[in-house]
Every structure is written in C-alpha cells, then in structure tokens.
XYZ file of C-alpha atoms in Angstrom:
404
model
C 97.423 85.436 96.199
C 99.133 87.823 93.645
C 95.896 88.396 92.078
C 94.186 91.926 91.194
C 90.483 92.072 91.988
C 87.991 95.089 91.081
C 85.081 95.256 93.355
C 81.672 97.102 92.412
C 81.047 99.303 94.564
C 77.902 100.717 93.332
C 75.838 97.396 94.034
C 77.579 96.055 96.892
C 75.394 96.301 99.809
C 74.640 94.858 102.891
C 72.279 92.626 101.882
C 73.772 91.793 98.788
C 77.352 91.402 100.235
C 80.495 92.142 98.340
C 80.203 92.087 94.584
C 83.024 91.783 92.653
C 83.047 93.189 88.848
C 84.847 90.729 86.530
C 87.181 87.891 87.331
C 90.199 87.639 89.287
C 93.257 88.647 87.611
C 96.877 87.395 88.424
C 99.821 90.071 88.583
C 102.466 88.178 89.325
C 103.937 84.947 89.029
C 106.804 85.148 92.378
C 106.369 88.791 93.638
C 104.065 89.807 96.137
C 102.201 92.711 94.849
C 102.587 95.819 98.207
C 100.827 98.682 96.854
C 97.923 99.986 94.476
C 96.566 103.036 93.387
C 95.074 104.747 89.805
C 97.639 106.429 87.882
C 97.261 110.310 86.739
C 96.339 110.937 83.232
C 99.392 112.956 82.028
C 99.157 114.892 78.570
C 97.388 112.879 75.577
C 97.034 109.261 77.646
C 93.457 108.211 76.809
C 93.713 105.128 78.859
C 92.699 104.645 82.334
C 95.800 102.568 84.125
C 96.457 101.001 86.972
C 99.815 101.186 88.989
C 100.869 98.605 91.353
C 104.506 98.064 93.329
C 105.616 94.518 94.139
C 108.314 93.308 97.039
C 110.850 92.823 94.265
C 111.483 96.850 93.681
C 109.251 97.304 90.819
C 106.466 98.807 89.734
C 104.148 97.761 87.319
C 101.323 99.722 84.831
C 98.070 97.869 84.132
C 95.445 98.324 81.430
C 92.488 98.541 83.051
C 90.392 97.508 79.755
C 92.306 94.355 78.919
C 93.910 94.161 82.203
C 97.661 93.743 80.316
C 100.690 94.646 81.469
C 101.367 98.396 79.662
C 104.664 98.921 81.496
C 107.609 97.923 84.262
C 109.681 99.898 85.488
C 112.734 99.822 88.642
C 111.281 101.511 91.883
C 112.991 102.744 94.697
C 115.313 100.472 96.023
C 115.945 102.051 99.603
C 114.374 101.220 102.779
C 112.595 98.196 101.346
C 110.091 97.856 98.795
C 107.231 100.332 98.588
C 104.089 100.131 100.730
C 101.683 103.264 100.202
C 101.785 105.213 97.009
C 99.431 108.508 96.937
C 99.556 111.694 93.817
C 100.833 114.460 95.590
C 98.869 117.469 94.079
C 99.468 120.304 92.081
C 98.402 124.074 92.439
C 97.603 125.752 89.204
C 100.193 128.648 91.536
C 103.305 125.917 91.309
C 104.848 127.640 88.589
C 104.304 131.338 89.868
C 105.160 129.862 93.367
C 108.484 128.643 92.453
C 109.912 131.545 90.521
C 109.835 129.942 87.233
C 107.926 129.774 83.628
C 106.716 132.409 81.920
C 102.850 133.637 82.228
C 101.382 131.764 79.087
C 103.450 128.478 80.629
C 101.671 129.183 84.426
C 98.283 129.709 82.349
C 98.155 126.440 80.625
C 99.404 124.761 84.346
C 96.439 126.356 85.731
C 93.946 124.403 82.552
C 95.589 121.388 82.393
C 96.788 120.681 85.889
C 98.500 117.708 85.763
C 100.359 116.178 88.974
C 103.765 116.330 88.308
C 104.909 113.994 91.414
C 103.650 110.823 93.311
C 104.936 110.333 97.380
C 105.560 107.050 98.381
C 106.620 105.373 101.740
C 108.080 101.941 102.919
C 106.782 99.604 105.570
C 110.279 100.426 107.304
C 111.917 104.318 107.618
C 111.978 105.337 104.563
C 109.410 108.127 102.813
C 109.970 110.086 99.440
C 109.466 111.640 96.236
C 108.750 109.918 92.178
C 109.097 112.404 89.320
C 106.180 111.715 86.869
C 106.306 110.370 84.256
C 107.147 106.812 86.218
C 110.062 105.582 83.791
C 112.663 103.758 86.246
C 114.992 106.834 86.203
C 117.343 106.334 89.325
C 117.833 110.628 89.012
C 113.611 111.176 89.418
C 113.197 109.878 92.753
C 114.366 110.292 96.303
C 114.348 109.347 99.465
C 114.812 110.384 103.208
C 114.540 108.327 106.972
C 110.864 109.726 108.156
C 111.036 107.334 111.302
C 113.363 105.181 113.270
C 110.749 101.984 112.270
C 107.266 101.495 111.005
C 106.160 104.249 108.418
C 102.739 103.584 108.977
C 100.594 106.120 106.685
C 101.767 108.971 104.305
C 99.555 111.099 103.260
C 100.156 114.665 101.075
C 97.827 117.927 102.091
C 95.628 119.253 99.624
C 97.510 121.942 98.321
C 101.173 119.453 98.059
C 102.976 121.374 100.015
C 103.198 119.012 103.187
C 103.842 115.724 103.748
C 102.745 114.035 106.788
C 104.091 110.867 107.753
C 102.634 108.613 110.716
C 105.299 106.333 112.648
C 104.641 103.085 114.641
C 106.570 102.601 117.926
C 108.134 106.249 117.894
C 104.106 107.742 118.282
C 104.933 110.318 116.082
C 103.302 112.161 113.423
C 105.910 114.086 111.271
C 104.782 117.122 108.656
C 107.510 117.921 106.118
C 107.889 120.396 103.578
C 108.159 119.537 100.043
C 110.550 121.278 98.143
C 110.797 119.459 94.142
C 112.927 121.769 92.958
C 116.068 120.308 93.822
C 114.435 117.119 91.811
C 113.559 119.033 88.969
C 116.900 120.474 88.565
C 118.510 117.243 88.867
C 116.633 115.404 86.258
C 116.881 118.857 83.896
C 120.738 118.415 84.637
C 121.523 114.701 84.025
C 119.576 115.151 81.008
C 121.406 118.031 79.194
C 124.739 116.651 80.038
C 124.531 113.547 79.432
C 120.961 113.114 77.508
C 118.010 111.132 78.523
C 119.830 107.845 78.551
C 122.988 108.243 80.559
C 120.995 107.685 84.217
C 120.025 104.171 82.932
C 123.719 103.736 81.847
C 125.552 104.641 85.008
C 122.999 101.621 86.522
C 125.130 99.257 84.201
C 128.226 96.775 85.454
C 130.997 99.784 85.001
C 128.906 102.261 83.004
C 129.494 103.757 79.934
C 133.102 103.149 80.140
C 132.313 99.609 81.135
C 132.972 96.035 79.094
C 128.933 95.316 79.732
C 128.030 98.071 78.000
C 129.883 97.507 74.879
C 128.996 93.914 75.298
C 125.276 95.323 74.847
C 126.345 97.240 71.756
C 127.804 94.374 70.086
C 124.973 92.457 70.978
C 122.465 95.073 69.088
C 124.494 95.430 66.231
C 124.779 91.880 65.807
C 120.734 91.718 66.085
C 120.464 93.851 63.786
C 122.935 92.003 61.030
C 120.813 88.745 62.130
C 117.441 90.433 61.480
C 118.443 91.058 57.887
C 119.713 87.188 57.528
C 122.996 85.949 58.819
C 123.854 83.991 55.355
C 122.803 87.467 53.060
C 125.121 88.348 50.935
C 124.081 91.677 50.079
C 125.089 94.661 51.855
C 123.578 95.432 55.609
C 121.897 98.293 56.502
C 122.232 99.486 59.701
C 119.120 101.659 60.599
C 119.894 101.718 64.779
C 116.820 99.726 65.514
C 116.210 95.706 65.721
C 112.622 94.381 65.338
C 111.025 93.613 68.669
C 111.079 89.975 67.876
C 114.514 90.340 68.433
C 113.948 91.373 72.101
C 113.755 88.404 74.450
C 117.450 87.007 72.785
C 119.091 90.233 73.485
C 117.789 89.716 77.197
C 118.758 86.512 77.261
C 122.303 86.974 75.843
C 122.264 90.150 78.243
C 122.038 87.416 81.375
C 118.447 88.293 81.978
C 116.787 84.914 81.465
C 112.641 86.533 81.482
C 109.846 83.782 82.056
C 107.479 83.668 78.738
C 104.840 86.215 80.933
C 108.093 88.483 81.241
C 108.329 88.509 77.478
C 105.169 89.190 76.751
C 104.911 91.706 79.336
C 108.521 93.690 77.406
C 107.046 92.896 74.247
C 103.764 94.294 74.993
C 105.657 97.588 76.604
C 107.138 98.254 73.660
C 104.683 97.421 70.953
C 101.549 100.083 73.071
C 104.215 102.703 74.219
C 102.459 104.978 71.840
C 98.909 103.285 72.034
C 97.486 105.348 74.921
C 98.357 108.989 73.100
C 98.391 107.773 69.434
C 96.736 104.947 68.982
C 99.773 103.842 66.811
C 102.263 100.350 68.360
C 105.861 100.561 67.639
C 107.727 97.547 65.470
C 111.213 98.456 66.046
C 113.627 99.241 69.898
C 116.313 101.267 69.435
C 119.795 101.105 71.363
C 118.785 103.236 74.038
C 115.115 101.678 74.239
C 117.000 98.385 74.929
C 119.498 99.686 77.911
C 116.249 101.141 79.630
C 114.407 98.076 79.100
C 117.078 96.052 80.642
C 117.524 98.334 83.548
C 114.127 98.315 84.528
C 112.837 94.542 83.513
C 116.383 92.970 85.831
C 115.657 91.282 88.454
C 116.794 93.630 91.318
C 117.579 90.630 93.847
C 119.408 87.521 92.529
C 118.923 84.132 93.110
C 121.476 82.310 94.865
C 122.229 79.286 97.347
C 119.595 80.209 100.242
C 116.652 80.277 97.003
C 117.252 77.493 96.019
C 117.230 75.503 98.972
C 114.154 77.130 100.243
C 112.696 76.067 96.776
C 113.435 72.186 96.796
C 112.663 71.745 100.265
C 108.964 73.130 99.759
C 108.833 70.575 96.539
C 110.732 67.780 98.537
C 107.724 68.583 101.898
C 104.439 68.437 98.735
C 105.897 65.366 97.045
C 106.620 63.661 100.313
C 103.072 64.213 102.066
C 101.395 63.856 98.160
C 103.246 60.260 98.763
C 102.622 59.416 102.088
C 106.489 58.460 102.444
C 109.383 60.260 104.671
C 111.842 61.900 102.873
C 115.490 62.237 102.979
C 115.185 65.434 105.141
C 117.772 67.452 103.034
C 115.225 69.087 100.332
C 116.225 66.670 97.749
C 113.742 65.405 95.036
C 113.975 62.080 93.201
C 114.864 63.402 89.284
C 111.912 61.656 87.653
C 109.461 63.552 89.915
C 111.627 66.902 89.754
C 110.945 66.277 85.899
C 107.370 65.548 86.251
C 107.097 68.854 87.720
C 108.955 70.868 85.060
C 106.419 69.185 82.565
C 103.083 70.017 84.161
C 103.445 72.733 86.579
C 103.672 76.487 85.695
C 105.193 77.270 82.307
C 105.598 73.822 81.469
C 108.420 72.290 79.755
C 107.548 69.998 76.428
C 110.192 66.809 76.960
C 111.961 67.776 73.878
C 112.839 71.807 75.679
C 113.542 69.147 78.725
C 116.082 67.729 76.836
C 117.198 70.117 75.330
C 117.738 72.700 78.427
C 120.240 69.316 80.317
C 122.092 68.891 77.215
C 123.084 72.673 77.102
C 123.165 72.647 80.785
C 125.577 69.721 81.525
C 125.712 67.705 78.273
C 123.535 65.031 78.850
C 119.495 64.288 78.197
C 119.059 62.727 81.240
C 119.480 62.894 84.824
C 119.530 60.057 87.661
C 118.988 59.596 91.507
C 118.082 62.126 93.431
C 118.019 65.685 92.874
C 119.896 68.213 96.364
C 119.898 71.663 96.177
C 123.741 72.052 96.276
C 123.564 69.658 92.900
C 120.949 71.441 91.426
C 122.562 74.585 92.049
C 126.657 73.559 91.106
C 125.989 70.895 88.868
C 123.299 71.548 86.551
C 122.595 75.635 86.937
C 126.226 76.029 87.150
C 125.873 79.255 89.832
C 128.707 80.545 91.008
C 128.386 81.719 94.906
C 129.778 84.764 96.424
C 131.880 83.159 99.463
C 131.985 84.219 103.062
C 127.837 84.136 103.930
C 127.106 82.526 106.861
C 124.131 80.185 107.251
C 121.825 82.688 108.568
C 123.124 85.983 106.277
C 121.869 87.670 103.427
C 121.263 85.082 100.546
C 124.110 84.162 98.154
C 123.647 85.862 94.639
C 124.463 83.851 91.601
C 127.684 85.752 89.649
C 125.412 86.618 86.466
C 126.759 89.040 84.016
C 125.378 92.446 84.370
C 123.065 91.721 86.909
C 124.157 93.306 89.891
C-alpha cells in the first residue's frame, strides 16, 4: 500500500483492538517501501526522524512531526534492495579499543555516545555495514555474501562487536566480527585526496574527466547567469550557488525527469538541511550540493521496453473490464481514453501541459487510434533500447544521458 502508519501502542488493547495514532501517510508513489526503523540522533539534530528503504535502492528520511520527506539518499545497490536495517551500537571503549583518539576525544565518546554505524541485510545473500551520517556515499558502506540464499534476520550484539546473521534453506546461524576500521579509513582517505565530493563524482557517466560532468558545470553556470536575468545587461556575478528554484530544471536538463512529489521532496532536502541543528533553511545549492543531489535522487533502475508494456497492459485489462468490451489483447489503449487518464489520474495533466508535452514530444497536439506500447515507447517517448534482450531477460533501459 506504500503507506506509513503509526500505531499507539499505549491504548491498544485487547478489548479495544488496534489503535492507530493519526492518519495514514503515503511514502511512495511506485516503490515499495522494504524496511523501517528510527534513526539515531547524531550531534545537534533536535528532530525525531524516521528512516525507511524502498525496492528501488534508496533510502528515505521522514519528519516524524509533519511527516515530510527531510532527505533521499542512494542505498546499497548489491544483493538486492535492503530488507532489515538495525543501529549497531557503540561502546563508550570504541575509541580506546581501536588504538586511536586521544583521552579528552575517548571522554566525550563515552558522554555523548553516538552510534557511528547502522547493519543492514538483503532478502537474498547479502549483509553489511552504513557509515553514519546516511548521505548516499558509495565509499561509507559495504557489503559481503552472509548466505548462499535467504538472509533471514540480522541482528548486532549489545556491545557491536558481532554480527549474527540467520539463513533460510542453508539452517545456519552465522556470527561475524565487525571490524569498521577498514571503513573509517576509507572514507578518511577518499576524502583528503580527493575532498568530500569526488565519491559522488566517480558515480557520474565517465567521472570527473567525463563530458557529463562538464555538461553539469555548464549547466550550473548557465543557472546561475539565468537567475540574474538572461536579457541583463549589467555585469554577472558569479557567487557558485543558484537559488533552489533553479533546482528541478537543472534535473531535468540533467535527464532526471522528477515527478512534482520528487521536487518537492529535493526542494524540501535542501531548504531544512540545517533545520534539525539550526533551525535556519538554506536558499541557495552549490555545485557540489547539486552533483550529490543528482547522485542520490536518480533513479537507480531505468525504464525501458518490458515497463512499459507491463504498464499499458494493466491500463488496457481496467479500461477493458471498466467497459465491459474485449480488447485487442496487445496492451494497447484507444488515445482518447489514454488521455482521459493523463487528465484525472495521479499528477494530472491540465489539457493545455497535454498539449503541450505531444507537441514537444512529436510535433503535434493530438494523437489518433489506438495507443501500443512499442508506439508509445518509439514514437512518442522516443526511448532508445539497448539491443540483444531476449523476451524473458532483464528489462531494456531507455539510453538517457547520465543515468546509468
């Protein structure tokens, strides 16, 4: 159902039954959310949030006062998407333990405390680390095979230095040592060399060295010559930042076309990134707040051929039992109710954006007959199909710039 519901615990009972506290909320609009669980307070965050991973290889930071989407950010992309997510705790002894930080440094571990790591496992395999603060860098996590199949529960001891790890078919329970120190270094490493940014980079079409990324660079400079007027005629100051308004555009010109609950989940990202600690919202992205946006906000699977058939043929099955009539058996839709559809379902389409998005699409306002996959798909989307899937393989993924 997608949906997020709170349940009050404290007067649920058997004879009242299972009371829920507040309405349902929705999470997501195609992804299936897969896991839940309360996020650590880290540092200054006065906000109690709530962290949940979806099927598409994200994870996503809730408020749990207004229930609004505080962050997104890419989540482990191996084994499958993430089932079971659990803090692994700290010892105020971590510091002394390891070999590192100085006495005053081990003292204030030991008062503030703070968990420094989540574990996480997969439905299938795979089991593994998350360097906290949860920020979508590819260097903060890892990964190793647990089982052959099923990873079935993972749970941390109390003092974090195990893991155990329950299987399915295999009928084993594994216990693993956790060692973050190779972590640590790796992060501390990636970041002096090539500073905070350059992990997010190397996740780009060709990296730093690539054409994408100076395509992104031309893109922000040019947002920030159109935020200051494209027809001004005095000089431009470049500051390094665009106003957030100038956001969704740079995504879209970037090949990442975000629904309007995508942009107001990047816009609200950006604009509370400080709210939690400061109370303050930011105005203004710079460069590097824009690659990491992008890298985490992307969709991580692309849609291609097998999507959109899937897609029609559910539409073409409701509008032919909503009818009463047989249909042509080949997932096509008759135009006028395709457009029906675009105008009342979802985030609906006004007929003017109708007309607008076919004129851009293949020059024309209008559309006639009936509606296939393979037409929607070549004719009107314009995607591009990687050749050589068969007709039961992995899905075909649309050639979009940058989003690989």
């Amino acid at each position: 159902d997608r949906c997020r519901v709170e349940y009050d615990v404290r007067n649920t009972s058997i004879a009242r039954g299972v009371v829920l506290k507040g309405d349902r909320a929705k999470i997501e609009q195609s992804a299936v959310p897969t896991a839940a669980m309360w996020y650590p307070r880290l540092g200054k965050s006065r906000e109690d949030v709530l962290v949940t991973a979806n099927d598409e290889y994200k994870f996503k930071m809730w408020s749990s006062s207004s229930s609004t989407c505080r962050k997104t950010v890419l989540a482990p992309t191996y084994g499958g998407p993430v089932s079971s997510l659990a803090v692994l705790p700290r010892s105020p002894t971590d510091l002394a333990a390891s070999g590192s930080g100085t006495a005053e440094e081990e003292a204030k571990a030991a008062e503030r405390n703070d968990p420094e790591f989540l574990v996480y496992g997969t439905s299938e395999k795979v089991v593994g680390l998350l360097m906290l603060p949860l920020n979508g860098n590819p260097d903060a996590t890892m990964g190793l095979i647990a089982h052959p199949g099923e990873v079935s529960a993972v749970v941390p001891t109390f003092d974090g230095r195990f893991l155990l790890t329950a299987g399915g078919d295999d009928m084993c329970v594994n216990v693993w040592v956790v060692d973050t120190r190779p972590l640590e270094a790796l992060v501390a490493s990636s970041a002096s060399e090539g500073g905070v940014i350059e992990p997010y980079v190397a996740l780009l079409e060709g990296g730093a060295d690539g054409d994408f990324y100076q395509e992104i660079c031309d893109f922000f400079t040019y947002a920030q010559l159109r935020s200051q007027g494209e027809g001004a005629t005095s000089p431009r100051r470049a500051s390094g930042r665009v106003p957030l308004s100038e956001l969704p555009n740079l995504m879209r010109a970037l090949g990442f076309y975000p629904t309007e609950q995508e942009v107001e989940n990047l816009v609200n990202e950006v604009k509370y990134s400080l709210f939690s600690a400061t109370g303050d919202t930011v105005a203004e992205i710079t460069l590097d707040d824009l690659i990491r946006l992008y890298v985490n906000h992307r969709p991580v699977l692309g849609i291609g051929k097998a999507q959109i058939t899937d897609a029609m043929r559910l539409l073409a099955d409701q509008l032919d039992q909503a009818s009463g009539l047989g249909g042509m058996g080949d997932g096509s839709v008759a135009w006028s109710a395709l457009a029906q559809m675009l105008k009342s379902r979802g985030e609906a389409l006004s007929e003017r954006e109708l007309a607008t998005c076919l004129q851009a699409l293949i020059g024309d306002e209008e559309l006639s007959g009936r509606v296939a996959p393979d037409r929607l798909a070549h004719d009107v989307l314009g995607f591009e199909d990687y050749e050589g899937e068969g007709e039961g393989g992995d899905s075909a993924v649309a050639e979009s710039k940058g989003d690989e």
